[in-house]
XYZ file of C-alpha atoms in Angstrom:
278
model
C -93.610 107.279 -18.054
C -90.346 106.123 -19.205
C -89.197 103.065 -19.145
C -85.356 102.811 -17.710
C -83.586 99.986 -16.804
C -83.536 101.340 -13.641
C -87.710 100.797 -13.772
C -87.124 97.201 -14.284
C -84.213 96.309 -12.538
C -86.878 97.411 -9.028
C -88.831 94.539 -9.417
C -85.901 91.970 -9.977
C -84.296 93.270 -6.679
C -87.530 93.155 -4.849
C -87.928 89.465 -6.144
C -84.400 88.250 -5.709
C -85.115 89.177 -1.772
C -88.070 86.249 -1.407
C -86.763 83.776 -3.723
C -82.902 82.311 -3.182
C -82.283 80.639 -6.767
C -82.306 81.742 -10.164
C -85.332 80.634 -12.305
C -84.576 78.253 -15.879
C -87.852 78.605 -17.451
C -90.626 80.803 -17.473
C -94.556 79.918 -17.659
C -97.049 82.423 -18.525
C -100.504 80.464 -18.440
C -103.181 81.875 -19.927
C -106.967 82.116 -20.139
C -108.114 79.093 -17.733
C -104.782 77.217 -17.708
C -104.461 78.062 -14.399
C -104.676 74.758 -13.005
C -100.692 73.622 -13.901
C -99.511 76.151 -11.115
C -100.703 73.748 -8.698
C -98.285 70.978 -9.912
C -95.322 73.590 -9.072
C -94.180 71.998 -6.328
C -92.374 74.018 -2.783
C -94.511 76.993 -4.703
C -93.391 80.342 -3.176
C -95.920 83.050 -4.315
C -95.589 86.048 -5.189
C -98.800 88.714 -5.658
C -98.383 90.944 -8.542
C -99.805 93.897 -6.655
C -96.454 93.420 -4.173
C -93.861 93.549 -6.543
C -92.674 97.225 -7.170
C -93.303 98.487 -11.183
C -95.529 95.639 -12.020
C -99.075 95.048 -13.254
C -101.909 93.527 -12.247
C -104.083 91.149 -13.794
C -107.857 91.989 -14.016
C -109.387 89.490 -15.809
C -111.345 87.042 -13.368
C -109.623 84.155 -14.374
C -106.299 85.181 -14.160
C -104.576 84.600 -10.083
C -102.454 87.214 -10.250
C -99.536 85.405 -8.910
C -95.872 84.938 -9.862
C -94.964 81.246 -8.868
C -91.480 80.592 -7.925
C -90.629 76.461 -7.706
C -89.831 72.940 -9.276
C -91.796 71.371 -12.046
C -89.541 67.998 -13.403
C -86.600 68.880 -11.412
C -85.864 72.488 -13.298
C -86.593 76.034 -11.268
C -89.445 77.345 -12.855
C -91.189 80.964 -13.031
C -95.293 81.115 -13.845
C -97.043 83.756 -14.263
C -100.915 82.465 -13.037
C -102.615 85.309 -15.151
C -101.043 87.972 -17.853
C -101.583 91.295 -18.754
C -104.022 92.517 -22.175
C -103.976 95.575 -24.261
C -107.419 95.720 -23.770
C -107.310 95.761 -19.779
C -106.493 99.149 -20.444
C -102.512 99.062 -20.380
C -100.283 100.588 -23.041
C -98.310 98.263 -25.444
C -95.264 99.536 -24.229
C -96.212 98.352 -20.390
C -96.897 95.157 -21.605
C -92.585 94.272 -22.112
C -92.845 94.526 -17.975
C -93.001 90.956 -17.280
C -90.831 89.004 -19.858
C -88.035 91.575 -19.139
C -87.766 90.794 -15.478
C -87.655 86.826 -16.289
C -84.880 88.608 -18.005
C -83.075 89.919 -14.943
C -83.770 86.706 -13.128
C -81.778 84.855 -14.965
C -84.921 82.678 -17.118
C -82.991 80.767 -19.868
C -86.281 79.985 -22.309
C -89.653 81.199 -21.795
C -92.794 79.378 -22.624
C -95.863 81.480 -23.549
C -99.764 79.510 -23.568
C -103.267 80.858 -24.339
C -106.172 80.196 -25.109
C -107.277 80.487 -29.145
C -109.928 79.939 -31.628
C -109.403 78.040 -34.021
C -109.048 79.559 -37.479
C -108.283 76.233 -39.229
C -110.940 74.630 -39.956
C -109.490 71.178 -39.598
C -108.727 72.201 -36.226
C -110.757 71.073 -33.163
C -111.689 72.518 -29.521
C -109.007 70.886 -27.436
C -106.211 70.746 -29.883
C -103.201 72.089 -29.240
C -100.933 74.608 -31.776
C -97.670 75.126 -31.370
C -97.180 78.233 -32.949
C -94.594 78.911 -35.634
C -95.121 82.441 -36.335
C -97.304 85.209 -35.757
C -99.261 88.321 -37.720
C -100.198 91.483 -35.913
C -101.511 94.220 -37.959
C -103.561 95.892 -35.053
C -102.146 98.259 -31.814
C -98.469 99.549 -31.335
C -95.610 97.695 -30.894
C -94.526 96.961 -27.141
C -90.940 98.725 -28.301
C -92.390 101.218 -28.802
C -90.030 104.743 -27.712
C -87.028 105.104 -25.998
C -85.090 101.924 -26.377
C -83.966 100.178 -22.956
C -79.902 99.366 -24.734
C -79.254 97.062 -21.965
C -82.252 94.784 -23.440
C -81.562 94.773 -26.915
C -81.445 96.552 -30.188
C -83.546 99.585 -31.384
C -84.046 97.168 -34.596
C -83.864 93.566 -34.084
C -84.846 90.469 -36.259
C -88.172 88.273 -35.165
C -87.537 85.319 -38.060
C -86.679 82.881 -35.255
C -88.773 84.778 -32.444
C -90.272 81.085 -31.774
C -87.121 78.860 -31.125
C -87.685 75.986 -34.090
C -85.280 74.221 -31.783
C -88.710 74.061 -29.168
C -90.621 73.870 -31.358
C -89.392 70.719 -32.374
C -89.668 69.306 -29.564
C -92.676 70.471 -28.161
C -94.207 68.409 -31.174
C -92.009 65.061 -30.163
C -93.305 65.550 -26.506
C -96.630 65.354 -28.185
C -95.898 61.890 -29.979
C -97.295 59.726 -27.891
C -99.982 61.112 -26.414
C -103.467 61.300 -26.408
C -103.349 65.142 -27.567
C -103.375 66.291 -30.927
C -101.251 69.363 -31.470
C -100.797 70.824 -34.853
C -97.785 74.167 -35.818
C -99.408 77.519 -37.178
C -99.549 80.804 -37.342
C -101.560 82.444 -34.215
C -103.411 85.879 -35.329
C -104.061 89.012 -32.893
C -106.857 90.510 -32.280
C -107.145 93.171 -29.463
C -110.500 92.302 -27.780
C -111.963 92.515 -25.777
C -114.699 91.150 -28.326
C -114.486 88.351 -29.969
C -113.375 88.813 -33.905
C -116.205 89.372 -36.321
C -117.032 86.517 -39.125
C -115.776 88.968 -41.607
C -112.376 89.612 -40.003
C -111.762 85.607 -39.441
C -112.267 85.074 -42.917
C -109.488 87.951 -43.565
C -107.354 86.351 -40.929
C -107.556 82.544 -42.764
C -106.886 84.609 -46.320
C -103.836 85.788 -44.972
C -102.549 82.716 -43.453
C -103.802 82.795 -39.287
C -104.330 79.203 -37.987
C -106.063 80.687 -34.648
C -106.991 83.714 -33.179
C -106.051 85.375 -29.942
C -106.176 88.921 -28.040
C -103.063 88.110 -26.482
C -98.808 86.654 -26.511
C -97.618 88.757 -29.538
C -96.409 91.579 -26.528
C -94.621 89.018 -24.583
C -93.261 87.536 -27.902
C -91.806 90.471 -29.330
C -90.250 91.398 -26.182
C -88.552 88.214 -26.072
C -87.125 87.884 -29.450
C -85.939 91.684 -28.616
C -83.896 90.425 -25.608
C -82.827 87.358 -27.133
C -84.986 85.127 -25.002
C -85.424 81.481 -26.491
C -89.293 81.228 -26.991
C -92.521 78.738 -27.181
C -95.784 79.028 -27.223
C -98.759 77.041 -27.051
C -102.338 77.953 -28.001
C -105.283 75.439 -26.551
C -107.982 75.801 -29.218
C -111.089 76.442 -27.042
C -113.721 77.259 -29.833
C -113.672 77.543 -33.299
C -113.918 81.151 -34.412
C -116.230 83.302 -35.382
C -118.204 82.293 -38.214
C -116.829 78.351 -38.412
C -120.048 77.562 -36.872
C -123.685 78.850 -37.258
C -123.642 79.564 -33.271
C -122.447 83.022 -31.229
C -119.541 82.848 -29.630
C -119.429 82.910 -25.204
C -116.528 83.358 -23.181
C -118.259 80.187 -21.179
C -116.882 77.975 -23.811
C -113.552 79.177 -23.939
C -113.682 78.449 -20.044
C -115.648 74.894 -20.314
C -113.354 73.396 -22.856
C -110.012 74.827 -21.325
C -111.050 73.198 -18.167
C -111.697 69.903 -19.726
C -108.400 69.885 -21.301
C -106.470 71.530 -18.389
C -104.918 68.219 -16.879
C -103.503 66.961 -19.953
C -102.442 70.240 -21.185
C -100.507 70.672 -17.822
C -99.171 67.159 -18.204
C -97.557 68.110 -21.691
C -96.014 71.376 -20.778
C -94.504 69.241 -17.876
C -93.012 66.964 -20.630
C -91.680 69.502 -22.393
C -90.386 71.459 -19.435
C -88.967 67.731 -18.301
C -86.775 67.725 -21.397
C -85.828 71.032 -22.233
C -82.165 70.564 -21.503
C -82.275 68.337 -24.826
C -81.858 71.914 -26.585
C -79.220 73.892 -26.403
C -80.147 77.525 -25.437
């Protein structure tokens, strides 16, 4: 397959059709975040499977929906579920949805997940706000021919997570009952969880957490020039912290404990994003 502009541009026309305004900021929620889509308020939804030269999600907790509508007075874009290496895609498919919040118009994109926690003064329910990330595993999702209308065959990721947002997602924190640290967030692919072995390589070479997913969506970003955050909801420590196996029902149990707060920040922070100039 190659990816054209052409290949893109389909699903932006397709979407323009259904929704009438242009999006500010995009919100890709993952692993059991779902729950802030339902504060997006005169929601019109979109099913991935509709929209021409998607994906679609296949992981159980993932929606599979593209939510168009108003969280603290700005036009918003979520994404209620994302797309995984290991669901079987190719890195290169994975640039598919941050370049059509692209073509919609999306001034600043914020990226969450769900992490464990490398650090081990972190705890499950913190929040990171990552600074930086280190993949040494799987292509990158720039992989080939370059799209020229996105960006550069070579382009530089030192600022890939705005420090601008970063700055103040960590004053929306002051305040609140959350604690929320900045690190570096290491991939994995998955799907299994990382070994005790490769954690302690990950914390020797300067990981805070670990997750098997937002380094795609990232990348692609910083190559179009898309003002970035991301957010990583420590929902176990990882492998090898603790003397106990790790279970996907944990990740689940704690992000739902933490889901209504967590939503309640990212409102915050979507609330006073015009503070920084994009």
């Amino acid at each position: 397959m190659e990816y054209t502009y052409e290949y893109f541009k389909k699903s932006a026309d397709y979407v323009r059709q259904i929704v009438p305004y242009t999006p500010e900021v995009a919100i890709v929620l993952g692993s059991c975040l779902g729950p802030f889509a339902d504060t997006i308020e005169d929601p019109i939804v979109i099913d991935y499977k509709d929209i021409p030269n998607f994906l679609v999600s296949t992981v159980a907790s993932h929606a599979g929906k593209l939510i168009f509508g108003t969280v603290a007075g700005r036009k918003v874009v979520c994404m209620s579920g994302r797309f995984h290496s290991y669901e079987g895609y190719d890195f290169e498919q994975l640039v598919i949805p941050v370049r059509l919040f692209k073509l919609l118009g999306v001034k600043a994109t914020i990226l969450t997940n769900a992490a464990g926690a490398v650090n081990a003064s972190y705890r499950p329910g913190d929040i990171m706000v990552v600074s930086d990330h280190i993949k040494l595993n799987g292509h990158s999702p720039l992989r080939g021919k370059n799209v020229d209308e996105f960006g550069p065959r070579f382009f530089d990721v030192s600022r890939m997570y705005t420090p601008e947002l970063r700055r103040l997602a960590l004053d929306c924190a002051a305040g609140s009952d959350l604690t929320v640290h900045e690190g570096v967030y290491f991939f994995f692919p998955g799907p299994q969880f990382e070994t005790p072995a490769e954690i302690r390589a990950a914390r020797i070479l300067g990981g805070d957490a670990v997750g098997m997913s937002t380094v795609t969506e990232a990348l692609t970003a910083a190559h179009c020039g898309m003002p970035l955050l991301c957010l990583s909801v420590m929902t176990n420590m990882a492998a090898g912290v603790l003397d106990q196996p790790l279970t996907s029902e944990e990740v689940d149990e704690t992000a739902k404990t933490i889901s209504t707060r967590f939503s309640a920040y990212v409102t915050r922070i979507i609330d006073r994003i015009g503070e920084v100039e994009l």
